Amino acid sequence: MTACAGNDDGSNGGTASNTGNAKNDAAGNTGGDKGGNKETPEAKPVSADEPGWKADTSPITFDWYLNFSWFPNKWGVDATSQYITKKTGVNINFIVPAGNENEKLNTMIASGSLPDFITLGWSEDGVKKMIEGGMVEPLNTLADQYDPYFFKVADPAKTSWYTQADGNVYGYPNASSSPKDFEKYSREYTSNQTFVVRKDMYEALGKPDMRTKEGFLNALKLAKEKFPDVNGQPLIPLGLHEFTETGNYSLEGYLQNFLAVPYEKDGKLYDRATDPEYVSWLKTFRKANEMGLLAKDIFIDKRPQMEEKIAQGRYFAMLYQRSDFAAPQNALFAKDPNSVYIAVDGPGNEALDPPTLSGPGISGWTVTLISKNVKDKARAIRFLSYLISEEGNKDLFMGEPGVTYDTTDGKDVFKPEVLELLNKDRSSFDKKYGASYTFWMLMDTNMNLKWAPPSVEPAKQMEDWTKGKTTSFSQFDQINPTGNSAEGIANTKIGQTWGKTLPKLLLSKSDDEFDKLFNDFLDKRKSAGLDKVQAYQQQKYEENVKKLAEFLK
């Protein structure tokens, strides 16, 4: 799992409103029966050279499901989404799960009641379920029929990467970087993976080296002794991503990348989970718990609770994705610039090699699909083409000319008051202006480099720390089996077994108990069908290497 462009916690309650759609149908604007094939009588012909959305800008409301319970924003509240609706005629009703994302998505899939658009992480099992179940439209077929302009604005490397065995493309990624993008922009690339400490506390402890196991444990211990309370509440020595039914990002890919654990050796995938240095560091986290340095909070808190505690400055250190706490970090900075979190060298391997942090990959972060239930196929594919185009990305990033930005000496720049709010209070910025990819579902993070304002503190320090440590791991994307195949079922079972085992490893009373639990996990993994999973992964990895080589020609 890589980039995640989190802003703030919250939920839209997870219920779809159909009122907008009823109004559209009553007004005769969508021309959309459930099949969605009808055109309005006034609709203009579309061509490969002209944006298709311009052919029909009558009002229509699409329901758009986001598989992220923390997404807090509603379309139409802010200046940017109002501008896009005014321009294209498209209004959006976001549907966000109130609780467990997978439960909500699986219920929708099982009932066949998918909304018009669906956005979820590319590695989610639901992607394959929807495609295999014939529940989503091939984007290339929709483009052939209703919007040839799609082929002009879609990146051929990305559509090729996402082409399925049947020759169709069902999803388009955001935050995706092809090998050519990586060659072109790699010096500017940053990673979201960071190890951060609270600046004032870290400096008060004499900036201890936390790369070694002893240094790491000692710094956590000293922090707890010197700062037992933060504004009357107990200090949490170490923060991690939330524990889920399949594990914890911080203690898997993040930690392995900090330790520079290889993904492959001599063309063969490496079993990173059994790497001796990685296992040794997991035992260090176990030792931290034994020393009273892992608070109970970290085993139960979800992202909203964590953001609240970050805003209170209650963590000393965190192995955490920096973009996920931009809003609470800005709140800390506004109160006291010395109380913010800064990136430092975190856990390292015995040789203290630099970390190999995950940078932008071709799979991106999320994929967006169009459901077979879509109320208007033509308008849906045209709106998607608009969103992935440079015009759409500029609108999503910069907002409305004259309202959120001006053009000065040929360069588009945010108005001073807009930029000030963006840098100070991201949540308020999202609600008022809605620019800078508040709506990130189809953002192109390479395109926006030409418009992005220079980074400022407190974000700049963390970004700069990751530069030069960032690696593309595209060849290892999309290699895990999903769905109802024998390999997919085995992989799901292994993931769930790991999810149950990981907290027990940290809570075990001794290294001997840890070893027993870990070996038990390895046995269960084997009997669940690990050999099938690994054979599948190896084949997909080799296919990926060939595909990526083609893209560089």
Coordinates of C-alpha atoms in Angstrom, one line a residue:
M1 CA 0.0 0.0 0.0
T2 CA 1.4 3.4 -0.9
A3 CA 0.1 6.9 -1.2
C4 CA -3.0 8.0 0.6
A5 CA -4.1 11.6 0.3
G6 CA -6.0 11.9 3.5
N7 CA -7.4 15.2 4.7
D8 CA -9.5 14.7 7.7
D9 CA -11.8 12.2 9.3
G10 CA -15.5 11.9 8.9
S11 CA -18.2 10.3 6.9
N12 CA -21.2 11.1 4.8
G13 CA -23.3 8.6 6.7
G14 CA -23.2 6.0 3.9
T15 CA -26.6 6.5 2.4
A16 CA -27.3 7.5 -1.2
S17 CA -29.6 10.3 -1.9
N18 CA -31.7 9.8 -5.1
T19 CA -33.4 13.2 -5.0
G20 CA -31.0 14.8 -7.4
N21 CA -31.5 12.0 -9.9
A22 CA -35.3 12.1 -9.6
K23 CA -35.2 15.9 -10.4
N24 CA -33.0 15.3 -13.4
D25 CA -35.3 12.7 -14.8
A26 CA -38.3 14.8 -14.2
A27 CA -36.7 17.7 -15.9
G28 CA -35.9 15.4 -18.9
N29 CA -32.3 16.4 -18.7
T30 CA -30.4 13.1 -18.3
G31 CA -32.2 11.3 -21.0
G32 CA -31.1 8.3 -18.8
D33 CA -33.0 5.1 -18.4
K34 CA -31.1 2.5 -16.3
G35 CA -29.3 1.4 -19.4
G36 CA -28.2 5.0 -19.8
N37 CA -27.9 4.9 -23.6
K38 CA -30.2 7.7 -24.6
E39 CA -29.0 11.0 -25.7
T40 CA -30.8 14.3 -25.3
P41 CA -32.3 15.6 -28.6
E42 CA -30.0 18.7 -28.4
A43 CA -26.8 16.6 -27.8
K44 CA -24.0 17.6 -30.1
P45 CA -21.8 15.0 -31.9
V46 CA -18.5 14.2 -30.2
S47 CA -15.1 13.8 -31.7
A48 CA -11.7 12.5 -30.6
D49 CA -10.3 16.0 -30.7
E50 CA -13.0 17.8 -28.6
P51 CA -13.9 17.2 -24.9
G52 CA -17.0 15.1 -25.0
W53 CA -18.5 16.7 -21.9
K54 CA -19.2 19.9 -23.9
A55 CA -21.9 18.1 -25.9
D56 CA -24.3 18.1 -23.0
T57 CA -24.0 20.2 -19.9
S58 CA -27.6 19.8 -18.7
P59 CA -27.9 19.0 -15.0
I60 CA -27.3 15.4 -13.8
T61 CA -26.4 14.0 -10.4
F62 CA -24.1 10.9 -10.2
D63 CA -23.9 8.8 -7.0
W64 CA -20.2 8.1 -6.3
Y65 CA -19.1 5.6 -3.7
L66 CA -15.7 6.1 -1.9
N67 CA -14.4 3.1 0.0
F68 CA -12.8 5.4 2.6
S69 CA -14.8 6.0 5.8
W70 CA -12.6 8.9 6.8
F71 CA -13.5 11.1 3.7
P72 CA -15.3 14.1 5.1
N73 CA -16.2 16.4 2.2
K74 CA -19.4 16.9 0.3
W75 CA -19.6 18.1 -3.3
G76 CA -21.3 21.4 -3.9
V77 CA -20.3 23.1 -0.6
D78 CA -17.0 24.6 -1.8
A79 CA -16.1 27.0 -4.6
T80 CA -14.3 24.4 -6.8
S81 CA -17.0 21.7 -6.9
Q82 CA -19.6 24.5 -7.5
Y83 CA -17.5 25.7 -10.4
I84 CA -17.1 22.2 -12.0
T85 CA -20.9 21.6 -11.7
K86 CA -21.6 25.0 -13.3
K87 CA -19.2 24.2 -16.1
T88 CA -20.1 20.5 -16.8
G89 CA -23.6 20.2 -15.4
V90 CA -22.5 17.3 -13.3
N91 CA -23.3 17.2 -9.6
I92 CA -22.0 14.4 -7.3
N93 CA -23.6 12.7 -4.3
F94 CA -20.8 11.0 -2.4
I95 CA -21.5 7.8 -0.6
V96 CA -19.1 7.0 2.2
P97 CA -19.3 4.0 4.5
A98 CA -20.0 4.9 8.1
G99 CA -18.0 1.9 9.5
N100 CA -16.1 -1.0 8.0
E101 CA -15.4 -0.3 4.3
N102 CA -15.2 -3.9 3.2
E103 CA -18.5 -4.9 4.8
K104 CA -20.2 -2.0 3.0
L105 CA -18.6 -2.7 -0.4
N106 CA -19.3 -6.5 -0.1
T107 CA -22.9 -5.8 0.7
M108 CA -23.3 -3.6 -2.3
I109 CA -21.6 -6.2 -4.6
A110 CA -23.7 -9.0 -3.2
S111 CA -26.9 -7.1 -3.7
G112 CA -25.8 -5.9 -7.2
S113 CA -26.7 -2.3 -6.1
L114 CA -23.6 -0.4 -7.1
P115 CA -23.8 3.3 -7.6
D116 CA -22.7 5.1 -10.8
F117 CA -19.0 5.6 -9.9
I118 CA -16.9 3.5 -7.4
T119 CA -13.4 4.5 -6.1
L120 CA -11.3 2.1 -4.0
G121 CA -7.7 1.2 -3.4
W122 CA -6.3 -0.7 -6.5
S123 CA -5.2 -3.7 -4.3
E124 CA -8.7 -4.2 -2.8
D125 CA -10.3 -7.5 -3.4
G126 CA -13.5 -5.7 -4.5
V127 CA -11.9 -4.5 -7.7
K128 CA -11.6 -8.1 -9.0
K129 CA -15.0 -9.1 -7.6
M130 CA -16.7 -6.3 -9.6
I131 CA -14.9 -7.0 -12.8
E132 CA -15.3 -10.8 -12.6
G133 CA -19.0 -10.3 -11.7
G134 CA -19.6 -8.3 -14.8
M135 CA -20.8 -5.4 -12.6
V136 CA -18.7 -2.6 -14.2
E137 CA -18.4 -1.1 -17.7
P138 CA -15.3 -1.4 -19.8
L139 CA -14.0 2.2 -20.1
N140 CA -12.6 1.5 -23.6
T141 CA -16.1 0.3 -24.8
L142 CA -17.8 3.3 -23.4
A143 CA -15.2 5.6 -25.0
D144 CA -15.6 3.9 -28.4
Q145 CA -19.4 4.5 -28.2
Y146 CA -19.7 7.8 -26.5
D147 CA -16.4 9.7 -26.0
P148 CA -13.4 9.0 -28.2
Y149 CA -11.7 11.9 -26.5
F150 CA -11.0 9.5 -23.6
F151 CA -8.2 7.9 -25.7
K152 CA -6.6 11.3 -26.3
V153 CA -6.4 12.2 -22.6
A154 CA -5.9 8.7 -21.0
D155 CA -2.2 7.7 -20.5
P156 CA -1.6 4.7 -22.7
A157 CA 0.9 3.2 -20.2
K158 CA -1.8 3.4 -17.4
T159 CA -4.5 1.9 -19.6
S160 CA -2.2 -0.8 -20.8
W161 CA -1.2 -1.6 -17.2
Y162 CA -4.8 -1.9 -16.2
T163 CA -5.9 -3.9 -19.3
Q164 CA -7.5 -7.2 -18.2
A165 CA -7.2 -10.6 -19.8
D166 CA -10.3 -9.9 -21.9
G167 CA -8.6 -6.9 -23.4
N168 CA -10.8 -4.4 -21.6
V169 CA -9.9 -1.6 -19.1
Y170 CA -12.3 -1.2 -16.2
G171 CA -10.6 1.2 -13.9
Y172 CA -8.5 4.3 -14.1
P173 CA -5.9 5.1 -11.4
N174 CA -5.1 8.3 -9.5
A175 CA -1.6 9.3 -8.3
S176 CA -0.1 7.0 -10.9
S177 CA 3.4 7.3 -12.3
S178 CA 4.6 5.3 -15.3
P179 CA 8.3 4.4 -15.7
K180 CA 8.7 7.4 -18.1
D181 CA 7.2 9.7 -15.4
F182 CA 9.7 8.3 -12.9
E183 CA 12.6 9.0 -15.3
K184 CA 11.3 12.6 -15.9
Y185 CA 10.3 13.6 -12.4
S186 CA 12.2 11.3 -10.0
R187 CA 14.2 14.2 -8.5
E188 CA 11.0 15.9 -7.4
Y189 CA 9.3 12.7 -6.1
T190 CA 8.7 12.3 -2.4
S191 CA 7.4 9.3 -0.4
N192 CA 4.6 9.3 2.1
Q193 CA 6.5 6.8 4.3
T194 CA 8.0 8.6 7.2
F195 CA 9.3 8.0 10.7
V196 CA 8.5 11.2 12.7
V197 CA 9.1 12.5 16.2
R198 CA 7.7 15.4 18.1
K199 CA 10.3 18.2 17.5
D200 CA 10.4 19.8 20.9
M201 CA 10.6 16.5 22.8
Y202 CA 13.2 15.0 20.5
E203 CA 15.4 18.0 20.8
A204 CA 15.0 18.0 24.6
L205 CA 16.2 14.4 24.6
G206 CA 19.4 15.5 22.7
K207 CA 18.2 14.2 19.3
P208 CA 18.9 10.5 20.0
D209 CA 19.8 8.1 17.2
M210 CA 16.8 5.8 16.7
R211 CA 18.1 3.7 13.9
T212 CA 19.4 0.9 16.1
K213 CA 17.2 -1.3 18.3
E214 CA 18.9 -0.1 21.5
G215 CA 18.7 3.6 20.5
F216 CA 15.0 3.2 19.4
L217 CA 13.9 1.6 22.7
N218 CA 16.0 4.0 24.8
A219 CA 14.6 7.1 23.1
L220 CA 11.0 5.8 23.7
K221 CA 11.9 5.1 27.3
L222 CA 13.5 8.5 27.9
A223 CA 10.5 10.3 26.2
K224 CA 8.0 8.5 28.5
E225 CA 10.1 9.3 31.6
K226 CA 10.7 13.0 30.7
F227 CA 7.2 13.7 29.3
P228 CA 4.8 11.3 31.1
D229 CA 1.8 13.6 30.3
V230 CA 0.8 15.9 27.5
N231 CA -1.7 18.6 28.7
G232 CA -2.9 16.2 31.5
Q233 CA -3.2 13.1 29.3
P234 CA -0.7 10.3 29.1
L235 CA 2.0 10.4 26.4
I236 CA 1.8 7.7 23.7
P237 CA 5.5 6.8 23.1
L238 CA 4.9 5.3 19.7
G239 CA 2.1 5.7 17.1
L240 CA 1.4 3.3 14.2
H241 CA -1.3 3.0 11.5
E242 CA -4.5 1.3 12.6
F243 CA -4.6 -2.5 13.0
T244 CA -7.0 -4.1 10.5
E245 CA -8.2 -7.6 9.9
T246 CA -5.1 -8.2 7.7
G247 CA -2.4 -6.5 9.8
N248 CA -0.8 -3.0 10.0
Y249 CA 0.9 -1.0 7.3
S250 CA 3.5 0.4 9.7
L251 CA 4.7 -3.0 10.8
E252 CA 4.8 -4.5 7.3
G253 CA 5.8 -2.6 4.1
Y254 CA 6.8 0.6 6.0
L255 CA 9.1 -1.2 8.4
Q256 CA 10.5 -3.5 5.7
N257 CA 11.3 -0.4 3.5
F258 CA 13.0 1.4 6.3
L259 CA 15.1 -1.7 6.8
A260 CA 15.8 -1.8 3.0
V261 CA 14.5 -5.4 2.9
P262 CA 14.7 -6.5 -0.8
Y263 CA 11.6 -7.4 -2.7
E264 CA 13.5 -9.8 -4.9
K265 CA 16.9 -11.6 -5.2
D266 CA 18.2 -12.7 -8.6
G267 CA 14.8 -12.4 -10.3
K268 CA 13.0 -14.4 -7.6
L269 CA 10.6 -12.8 -5.2
Y270 CA 11.9 -12.6 -1.7
D271 CA 9.8 -13.6 1.3
R272 CA 10.1 -10.3 3.1
A273 CA 7.9 -11.5 6.0
T274 CA 10.6 -14.0 7.1
D275 CA 13.6 -11.7 6.6
P276 CA 15.8 -12.1 9.8
E277 CA 16.3 -8.3 10.3
Y278 CA 12.6 -7.7 9.9
V279 CA 11.7 -10.4 12.4
S280 CA 14.3 -9.1 14.8
W281 CA 12.7 -5.6 14.6
L282 CA 9.3 -7.1 15.3
K283 CA 10.8 -8.6 18.4
T284 CA 12.1 -5.1 19.3
F285 CA 8.5 -3.8 19.2
R286 CA 7.5 -6.8 21.4
K287 CA 10.3 -5.6 23.8
A288 CA 8.9 -2.1 23.7
N289 CA 5.5 -3.5 24.9
E290 CA 7.2 -5.4 27.6
M291 CA 8.9 -2.2 28.8
G292 CA 5.5 -0.4 28.9
L293 CA 6.2 1.6 25.8
L294 CA 3.3 0.5 23.6
A295 CA 0.1 2.2 24.7
K296 CA -3.2 0.2 24.5
D297 CA -4.6 3.0 22.3
I298 CA -2.5 1.9 19.3
F299 CA -4.2 -1.5 19.1
I300 CA -7.8 -0.1 19.0
D301 CA -7.7 3.4 17.7
K302 CA -9.0 4.1 14.2
R303 CA -7.8 7.0 12.0
P304 CA -10.2 9.7 13.5
Q305 CA -9.0 9.0 17.0
M306 CA -5.4 9.0 15.9
E307 CA -5.8 12.4 14.2
E308 CA -7.3 13.8 17.3
K309 CA -4.4 12.6 19.4
I310 CA -1.9 13.8 16.8
A311 CA -3.5 17.3 17.0
Q312 CA -3.0 17.1 20.8
G313 CA 0.6 16.2 20.3
R314 CA 0.3 13.1 22.4
Y315 CA 2.6 10.8 20.3
F316 CA 6.3 11.1 20.8
A317 CA 7.2 9.1 17.7
M318 CA 5.2 7.6 14.8
L319 CA 5.9 5.2 11.9
Y320 CA 3.2 6.8 9.8
Q321 CA 2.2 8.2 6.4
R322 CA 2.9 11.9 6.5
S323 CA 0.0 13.0 4.2
D324 CA -2.5 11.3 6.6
F325 CA -1.9 13.8 9.3
A326 CA -1.5 17.1 7.4
A327 CA -4.5 18.7 9.1
P328 CA -3.5 18.0 12.7
Q329 CA 0.1 18.8 11.9
N330 CA -1.0 22.3 10.7
A331 CA -3.1 22.7 13.9
L332 CA 0.0 22.0 16.0
F333 CA 2.1 24.4 13.9
A334 CA -0.4 27.2 14.4
K335 CA -0.3 26.7 18.2
D336 CA 3.5 26.2 18.5
P337 CA 5.9 25.5 15.6
N338 CA 8.2 23.6 17.9
S339 CA 5.5 21.1 18.8
V340 CA 5.2 19.7 15.2
Y341 CA 6.3 16.3 14.0
I342 CA 9.6 16.1 12.0
A343 CA 10.9 13.2 9.9
V344 CA 14.2 11.7 11.2
D345 CA 16.1 8.5 10.5
G346 CA 14.1 5.7 11.9
P347 CA 14.6 2.0 12.3
G348 CA 17.5 0.7 10.2
N349 CA 19.1 -2.5 9.3
E350 CA 22.4 -3.7 10.9
A351 CA 24.4 -2.0 8.1
L352 CA 22.4 1.2 8.6
D353 CA 21.7 1.3 4.8
P354 CA 19.4 4.2 3.7
P355 CA 15.7 3.2 3.6
T356 CA 14.1 2.3 0.2
L357 CA 10.8 4.2 0.6
S358 CA 7.9 3.6 -1.7
G359 CA 7.5 6.3 -4.3
P360 CA 4.9 6.8 -7.0
G361 CA 4.1 3.6 -8.9
I362 CA 2.2 2.9 -12.1
S363 CA -0.7 1.4 -10.1
G364 CA -1.2 4.6 -8.3
W365 CA -3.3 4.7 -5.1
T366 CA -7.0 4.2 -6.1
V367 CA -8.9 3.1 -9.2
T368 CA -12.2 4.5 -10.3
L369 CA -14.8 2.3 -12.1
I370 CA -18.1 3.0 -13.7
S371 CA -20.9 0.6 -12.7
K372 CA -23.2 -1.2 -15.1
N373 CA -26.1 0.5 -13.2
V374 CA -24.8 3.9 -14.3
K375 CA -27.7 6.2 -15.1
D376 CA -26.1 7.8 -18.2
K377 CA -23.2 6.0 -19.9
A378 CA -22.4 8.9 -22.2
R379 CA -22.3 11.5 -19.5
A380 CA -20.3 9.2 -17.1
I381 CA -17.4 8.4 -19.5
R382 CA -17.3 12.0 -20.7
F383 CA -17.1 13.3 -17.1
L384 CA -14.4 10.7 -16.3
S385 CA -12.4 11.9 -19.4
Y386 CA -12.8 15.5 -18.2
L387 CA -11.5 14.6 -14.7
I388 CA -8.4 12.8 -16.0
S389 CA -7.6 15.5 -18.6
E390 CA -5.2 18.4 -18.0
E391 CA -8.2 20.7 -18.0
G392 CA -10.0 18.7 -15.3
N393 CA -6.9 18.2 -13.2
K394 CA -6.2 21.9 -13.3
D395 CA -9.8 22.7 -12.3
L396 CA -9.6 20.2 -9.4
F397 CA -6.2 21.6 -8.3
M398 CA -6.4 25.3 -8.9
G399 CA -10.2 25.8 -8.7
E400 CA -12.0 28.7 -10.5
P401 CA -10.0 31.4 -12.2
G402 CA -10.5 34.8 -10.4
V403 CA -12.0 33.0 -7.4
T404 CA -9.3 30.8 -6.1
Y405 CA -6.4 31.7 -8.4
D406 CA -5.1 34.4 -10.7
T407 CA -2.7 34.3 -13.6
T408 CA 0.4 36.5 -13.0
D409 CA 3.2 36.8 -15.6
G410 CA 1.8 33.7 -17.4
K411 CA 1.8 31.6 -14.2
D412 CA -1.3 30.4 -12.4
V413 CA -1.0 31.1 -8.6
F414 CA -3.4 30.7 -5.7
K415 CA -4.7 34.0 -4.4
P416 CA -2.8 35.0 -1.2
E417 CA -5.8 34.4 1.1
V418 CA -6.4 31.0 -0.5
L419 CA -2.8 29.9 -0.1
E420 CA -2.7 31.1 3.5
L421 CA -5.8 29.0 4.4
L422 CA -4.4 26.0 2.5
N423 CA -1.1 26.2 4.5
K424 CA -2.8 26.9 7.9
D425 CA -6.1 24.9 8.0
R426 CA -6.6 22.2 5.5
S427 CA -10.0 21.2 6.7
S428 CA -11.4 24.7 6.5
F429 CA -9.7 25.1 3.1
D430 CA -11.4 22.0 1.7
K431 CA -14.8 23.2 2.8
K432 CA -14.4 26.8 1.6
Y433 CA -12.3 26.5 -1.6
G434 CA -12.2 22.7 -2.4
A435 CA -9.1 23.1 -4.5
S436 CA -5.7 21.4 -4.2
Y437 CA -7.2 18.0 -4.9
T438 CA -9.8 18.1 -2.1
F439 CA -11.5 15.8 -4.6
W440 CA -8.5 13.5 -5.3
M441 CA -10.3 10.6 -7.0
L442 CA -8.7 11.1 -10.4
M443 CA -5.8 13.4 -9.5
D444 CA -2.6 13.2 -11.6
T445 CA 0.2 14.0 -9.3
N446 CA 2.7 14.6 -12.1
M447 CA 0.4 17.0 -14.0
N448 CA 0.0 19.2 -10.9
L449 CA 3.7 19.8 -10.5
K450 CA 3.4 22.7 -12.9
W451 CA 0.7 24.4 -10.7
A452 CA 1.7 23.3 -7.1
P453 CA 2.9 26.2 -4.9
P454 CA 6.2 25.6 -3.1
S455 CA 5.9 23.5 0.0
V456 CA 6.0 25.4 3.3
E457 CA 6.5 24.2 6.9
P458 CA 5.5 22.1 8.6
A459 CA 5.0 19.8 5.5
K460 CA 8.3 20.8 3.7
Q461 CA 10.7 19.3 6.2
M462 CA 9.0 15.8 6.0
E463 CA 8.8 16.0 2.2
D464 CA 12.4 17.0 1.8
W465 CA 13.6 14.2 4.2
T466 CA 12.1 11.6 1.8
K467 CA 13.7 13.0 -1.4
G468 CA 16.5 10.8 -2.7
K469 CA 15.3 7.8 -0.6
T470 CA 12.3 7.2 -2.9
T471 CA 12.1 4.1 -5.1
S472 CA 9.6 2.9 -7.7
F473 CA 8.2 -0.6 -6.9
S474 CA 5.8 -0.7 -9.8
Q475 CA 7.0 -4.2 -10.8
F476 CA 5.7 -5.6 -7.5
D477 CA 2.3 -4.0 -7.9
Q478 CA -0.8 -6.1 -8.8
I479 CA 0.9 -9.4 -8.1
N480 CA -1.3 -10.6 -5.2
P481 CA -4.1 -13.0 -6.2
T482 CA -7.6 -11.8 -5.3
G483 CA -11.1 -13.0 -5.9
N484 CA -12.5 -16.5 -5.8
S485 CA -9.6 -18.4 -7.4
A486 CA -7.7 -21.0 -5.3
E487 CA -4.8 -18.5 -5.0
G488 CA -7.1 -15.6 -4.1
I489 CA -8.8 -17.6 -1.4
A490 CA -5.5 -18.8 0.0
N491 CA -4.1 -15.2 0.0
T492 CA -7.1 -13.8 1.8
K493 CA -6.9 -16.6 4.4
I494 CA -3.1 -15.9 4.9
G495 CA -3.8 -12.1 5.3
Q496 CA -6.5 -12.7 7.9
T497 CA -4.3 -15.1 9.8
W498 CA -1.5 -12.5 9.8
G499 CA -4.0 -9.9 11.0
K500 CA -4.8 -12.1 14.0
T501 CA -1.2 -13.0 14.7
L502 CA 0.5 -9.6 14.5
P503 CA -1.0 -8.0 17.7
K504 CA -0.3 -11.3 19.6
L505 CA 3.3 -11.1 18.5
L506 CA 3.7 -7.6 20.0
L507 CA 1.8 -8.6 23.2
S508 CA 3.7 -11.9 23.7
K509 CA 5.5 -12.2 27.1
S510 CA 8.9 -13.4 25.8
D511 CA 10.9 -14.0 22.6
D512 CA 10.2 -17.7 23.0
E513 CA 6.5 -17.1 23.0
F514 CA 7.0 -14.8 20.0
D515 CA 8.9 -17.6 18.1
K516 CA 6.1 -20.1 18.9
L517 CA 3.4 -17.7 17.6
F518 CA 5.4 -16.8 14.5
N519 CA 6.2 -20.4 13.6
D520 CA 2.6 -21.3 14.1
F521 CA 1.7 -18.5 11.6
L522 CA 4.2 -19.9 9.1
D523 CA 2.7 -23.4 9.4
K524 CA -0.9 -22.0 8.9
R525 CA 0.3 -19.9 6.0
K526 CA 1.8 -23.1 4.4
S527 CA -1.3 -25.2 4.9
A528 CA -3.5 -22.4 3.6
G529 CA -1.8 -22.7 0.2
L530 CA 1.3 -20.4 0.3
D531 CA 3.0 -22.3 -2.5
K532 CA 0.1 -21.5 -4.9
V533 CA 0.2 -17.8 -3.9
Q534 CA 3.9 -17.5 -4.4
A535 CA 3.8 -19.3 -7.8
Y536 CA 1.1 -16.8 -8.9
Q537 CA 3.1 -13.8 -7.5
Q538 CA 6.3 -14.9 -9.3
Q539 CA 4.5 -15.3 -12.6
K540 CA 2.8 -11.9 -12.3
Y541 CA 6.0 -10.2 -11.2
E542 CA 7.8 -11.6 -14.3
E543 CA 4.9 -10.3 -16.6
N544 CA 5.2 -6.9 -14.9
V545 CA 8.9 -6.6 -15.6
K546 CA 8.3 -7.3 -19.3
K547 CA 5.3 -4.8 -19.4
L548 CA 7.3 -2.0 -17.7
A549 CA 10.3 -2.6 -20.1
E550 CA 7.8 -2.1 -23.0
F551 CA 6.6 1.3 -21.6
L552 CA 10.2 2.6 -21.5
K553 CA 10.8 2.0 -25.3

